Short mmCIF file of C-alpha atoms in Angstrom, two decimals:
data_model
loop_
_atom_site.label_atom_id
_atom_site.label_comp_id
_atom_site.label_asym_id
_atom_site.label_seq_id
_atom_site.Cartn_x
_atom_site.Cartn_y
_atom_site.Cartn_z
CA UNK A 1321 11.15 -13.49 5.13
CA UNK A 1322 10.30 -16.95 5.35
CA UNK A 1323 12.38 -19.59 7.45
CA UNK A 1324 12.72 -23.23 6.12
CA UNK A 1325 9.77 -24.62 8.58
CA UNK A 1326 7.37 -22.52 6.27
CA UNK A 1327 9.24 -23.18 2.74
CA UNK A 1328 8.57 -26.87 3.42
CA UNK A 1329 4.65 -26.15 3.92
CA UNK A 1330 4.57 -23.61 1.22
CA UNK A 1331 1.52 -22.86 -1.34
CA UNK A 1332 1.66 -22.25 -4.86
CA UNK A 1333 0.08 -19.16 -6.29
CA UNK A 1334 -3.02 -21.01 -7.37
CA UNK A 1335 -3.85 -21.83 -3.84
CA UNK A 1336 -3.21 -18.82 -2.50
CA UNK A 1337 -5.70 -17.48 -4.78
CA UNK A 1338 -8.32 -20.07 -4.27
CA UNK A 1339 -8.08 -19.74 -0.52
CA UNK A 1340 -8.32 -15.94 -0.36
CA UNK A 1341 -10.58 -14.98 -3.76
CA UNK A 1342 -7.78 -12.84 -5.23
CA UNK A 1343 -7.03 -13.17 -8.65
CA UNK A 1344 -2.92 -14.17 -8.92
CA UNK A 1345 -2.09 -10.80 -10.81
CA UNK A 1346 -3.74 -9.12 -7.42
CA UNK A 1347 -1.44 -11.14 -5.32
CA UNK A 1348 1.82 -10.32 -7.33
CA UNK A 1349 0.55 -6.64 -7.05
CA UNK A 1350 0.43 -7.04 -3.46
CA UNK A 1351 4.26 -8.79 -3.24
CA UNK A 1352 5.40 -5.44 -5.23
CA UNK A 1353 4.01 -3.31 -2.94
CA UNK A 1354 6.01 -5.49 -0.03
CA UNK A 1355 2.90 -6.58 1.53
CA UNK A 1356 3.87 -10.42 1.34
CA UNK A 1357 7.36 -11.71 0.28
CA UNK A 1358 7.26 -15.57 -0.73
CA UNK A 1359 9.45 -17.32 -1.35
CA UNK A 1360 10.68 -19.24 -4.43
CA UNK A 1361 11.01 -23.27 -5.08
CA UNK A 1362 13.54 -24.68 -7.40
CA UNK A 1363 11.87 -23.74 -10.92
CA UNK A 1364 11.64 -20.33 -9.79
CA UNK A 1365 7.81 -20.19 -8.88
CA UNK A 1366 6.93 -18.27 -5.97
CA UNK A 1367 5.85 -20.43 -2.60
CA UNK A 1368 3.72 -18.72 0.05
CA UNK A 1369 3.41 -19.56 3.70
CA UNK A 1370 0.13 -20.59 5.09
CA UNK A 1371 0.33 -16.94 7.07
CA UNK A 1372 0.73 -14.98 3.65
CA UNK A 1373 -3.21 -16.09 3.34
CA UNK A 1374 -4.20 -14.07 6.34
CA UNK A 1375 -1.76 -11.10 5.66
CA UNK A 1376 -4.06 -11.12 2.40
CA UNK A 1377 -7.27 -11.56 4.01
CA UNK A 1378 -6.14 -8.36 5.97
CA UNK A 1379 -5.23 -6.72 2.86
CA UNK A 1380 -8.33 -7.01 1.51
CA UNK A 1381 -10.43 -6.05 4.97
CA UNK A 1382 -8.27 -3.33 5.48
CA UNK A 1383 -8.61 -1.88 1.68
CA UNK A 1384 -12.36 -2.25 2.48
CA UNK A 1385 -12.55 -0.20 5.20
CA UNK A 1386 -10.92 2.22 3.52
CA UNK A 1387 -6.96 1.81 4.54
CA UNK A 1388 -4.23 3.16 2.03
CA UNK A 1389 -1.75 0.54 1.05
CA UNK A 1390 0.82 2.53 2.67
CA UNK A 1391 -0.90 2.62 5.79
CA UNK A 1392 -1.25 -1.37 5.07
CA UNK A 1393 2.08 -1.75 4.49
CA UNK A 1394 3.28 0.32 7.79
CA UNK A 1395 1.14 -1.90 9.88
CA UNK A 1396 2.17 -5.01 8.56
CA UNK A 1397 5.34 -4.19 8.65
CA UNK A 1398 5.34 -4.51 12.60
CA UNK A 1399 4.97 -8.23 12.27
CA UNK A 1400 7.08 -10.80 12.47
CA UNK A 1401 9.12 -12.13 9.29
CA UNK A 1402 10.81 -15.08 10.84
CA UNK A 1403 7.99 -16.47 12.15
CA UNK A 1404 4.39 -16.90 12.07
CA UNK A 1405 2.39 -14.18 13.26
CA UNK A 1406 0.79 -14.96 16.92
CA UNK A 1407 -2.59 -13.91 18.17
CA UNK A 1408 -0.57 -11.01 20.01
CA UNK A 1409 0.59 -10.04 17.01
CA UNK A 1410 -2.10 -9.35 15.39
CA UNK A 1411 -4.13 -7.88 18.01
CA UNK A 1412 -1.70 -4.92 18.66
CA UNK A 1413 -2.27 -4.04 14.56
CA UNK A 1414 -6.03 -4.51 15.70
CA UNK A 1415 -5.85 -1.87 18.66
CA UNK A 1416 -3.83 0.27 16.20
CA UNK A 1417 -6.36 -0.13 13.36
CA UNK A 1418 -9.12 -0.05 16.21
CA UNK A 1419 -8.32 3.90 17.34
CA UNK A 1420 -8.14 4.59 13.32
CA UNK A 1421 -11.82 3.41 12.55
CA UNK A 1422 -12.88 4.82 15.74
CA UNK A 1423 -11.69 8.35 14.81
CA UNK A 1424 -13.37 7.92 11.20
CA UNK A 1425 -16.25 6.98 12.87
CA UNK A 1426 -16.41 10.02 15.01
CA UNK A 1427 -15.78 11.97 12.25
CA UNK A 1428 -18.87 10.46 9.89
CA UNK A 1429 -21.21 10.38 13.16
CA UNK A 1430 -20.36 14.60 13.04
CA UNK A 1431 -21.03 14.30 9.55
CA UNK A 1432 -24.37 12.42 9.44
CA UNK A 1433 -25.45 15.28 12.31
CA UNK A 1434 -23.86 18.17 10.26
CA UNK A 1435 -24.69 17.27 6.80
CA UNK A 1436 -27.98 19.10 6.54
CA UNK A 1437 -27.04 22.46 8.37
CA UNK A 1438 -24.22 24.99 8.15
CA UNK A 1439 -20.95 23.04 7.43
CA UNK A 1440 -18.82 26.28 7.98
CA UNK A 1441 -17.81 26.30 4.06
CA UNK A 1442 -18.11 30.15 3.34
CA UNK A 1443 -21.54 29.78 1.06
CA UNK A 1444 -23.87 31.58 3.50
CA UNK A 1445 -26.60 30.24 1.98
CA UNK A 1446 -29.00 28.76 4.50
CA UNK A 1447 -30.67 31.29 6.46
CA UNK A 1448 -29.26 29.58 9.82
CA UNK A 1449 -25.73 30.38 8.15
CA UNK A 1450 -26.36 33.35 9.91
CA UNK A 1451 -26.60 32.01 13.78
CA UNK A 1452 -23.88 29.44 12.74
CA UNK A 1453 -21.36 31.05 10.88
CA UNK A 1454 -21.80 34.79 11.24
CA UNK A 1455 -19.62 36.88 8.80
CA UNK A 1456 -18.20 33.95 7.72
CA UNK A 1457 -16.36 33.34 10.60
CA UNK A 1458 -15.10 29.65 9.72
CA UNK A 1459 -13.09 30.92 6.85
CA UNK A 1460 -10.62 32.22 9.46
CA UNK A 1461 -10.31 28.06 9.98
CA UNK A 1462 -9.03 27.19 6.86
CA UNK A 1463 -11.00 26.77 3.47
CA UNK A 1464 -13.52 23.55 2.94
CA UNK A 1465 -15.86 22.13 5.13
CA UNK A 1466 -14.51 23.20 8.47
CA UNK A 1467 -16.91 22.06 11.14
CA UNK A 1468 -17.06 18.76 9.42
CA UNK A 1469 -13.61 18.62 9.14
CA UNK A 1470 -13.53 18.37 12.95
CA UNK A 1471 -13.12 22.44 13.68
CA UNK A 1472 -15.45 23.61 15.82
CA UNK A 1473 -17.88 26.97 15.39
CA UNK A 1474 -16.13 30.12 17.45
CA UNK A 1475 -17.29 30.11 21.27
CA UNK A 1476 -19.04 33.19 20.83
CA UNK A 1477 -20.92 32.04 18.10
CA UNK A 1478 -24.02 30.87 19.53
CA UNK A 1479 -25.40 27.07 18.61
CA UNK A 1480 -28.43 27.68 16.37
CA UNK A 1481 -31.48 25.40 16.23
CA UNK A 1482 -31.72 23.77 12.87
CA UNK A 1483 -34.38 25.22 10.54
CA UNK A 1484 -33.83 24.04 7.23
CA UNK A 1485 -36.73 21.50 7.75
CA UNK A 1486 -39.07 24.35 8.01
CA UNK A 1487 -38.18 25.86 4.55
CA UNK A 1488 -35.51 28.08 5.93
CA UNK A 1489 -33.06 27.06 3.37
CA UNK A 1490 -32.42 29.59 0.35
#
């Protein structure tokens, strides 16, 4: 993965763990699951490049905002492995990370709106259920959640003012 240009300005594990805040088990987790692949000197110990410390950085942003390692992996697999990753580089794994959170986003905004009136889940038991989700329509969507999971009520089930905050609720 590495060329001899970043073998000469490797960093041992230590400093790869100082610079980034990652305990070195974490980082040898992370080589495992192919997210970095450093090299080794002489003696055997592993070297990283000076880039490994932002592929780790990413790691951990990405884990934060709630990325799989998988779906970690996939997008840094796009980069580069005989170079140093440019700018460009990591700006198209932005865009495609970008359209990810975006969707989430969408998807908790619905939820925030959602969360206190009929969620389309089968229970019936909020007396706007009724207006919303008459004869448990939403079950014909699929079980769980369905109009937070992005489905959207039947189009001849009319949109029902919210009365739960007027003691509505069973």
């Amino acid at each position: 993965m590495q060329n001899n240009a970043l073998r000469n300005s490797a960093l041992s594990i230590g400093a790869v763990s100082s610079r980034t805040g990652l305990a070195p088990s974490a980082i040898r987790y992370y080589e495992e699951e192919g997210l970095i692949a450093p090299g080794r000197n002489a003696a055997g110990h592993r070297r990283y490049a000076r880039a490994d410390i932002r592929r780790l950085s990413f790691v951990q942003i990405s884990q934060g905002l709630g990325f799989t390692i998988a779906e970690i992996r996939d997008a840094l697999s796009a980069l580069p492995d005989s170079r140093t990753p440019t700018k460009a580089d990591w700006s198209r794994i932005s865009r495609r990370f970008g359209a990810e959170l975006d969707r989430r986003i969408a998807r908790m905004q619905l939820l925030r709106t959602k969360l206190d009136g009929c969620i389309g889940c089968g229970c019936l038991s909020l007396k706007t259920c009724a207006l919303y989700n008459p004869r448990d329509r939403a079950k014909r969507l699929g079980a769980g959640p369905r109009y937070l999971l992005g489905d959207s009520p039947p189009s001849d089930t009319p949109a029902a003012p919210h009365r739960a905050d007027q003691g509505e609720c069973d």
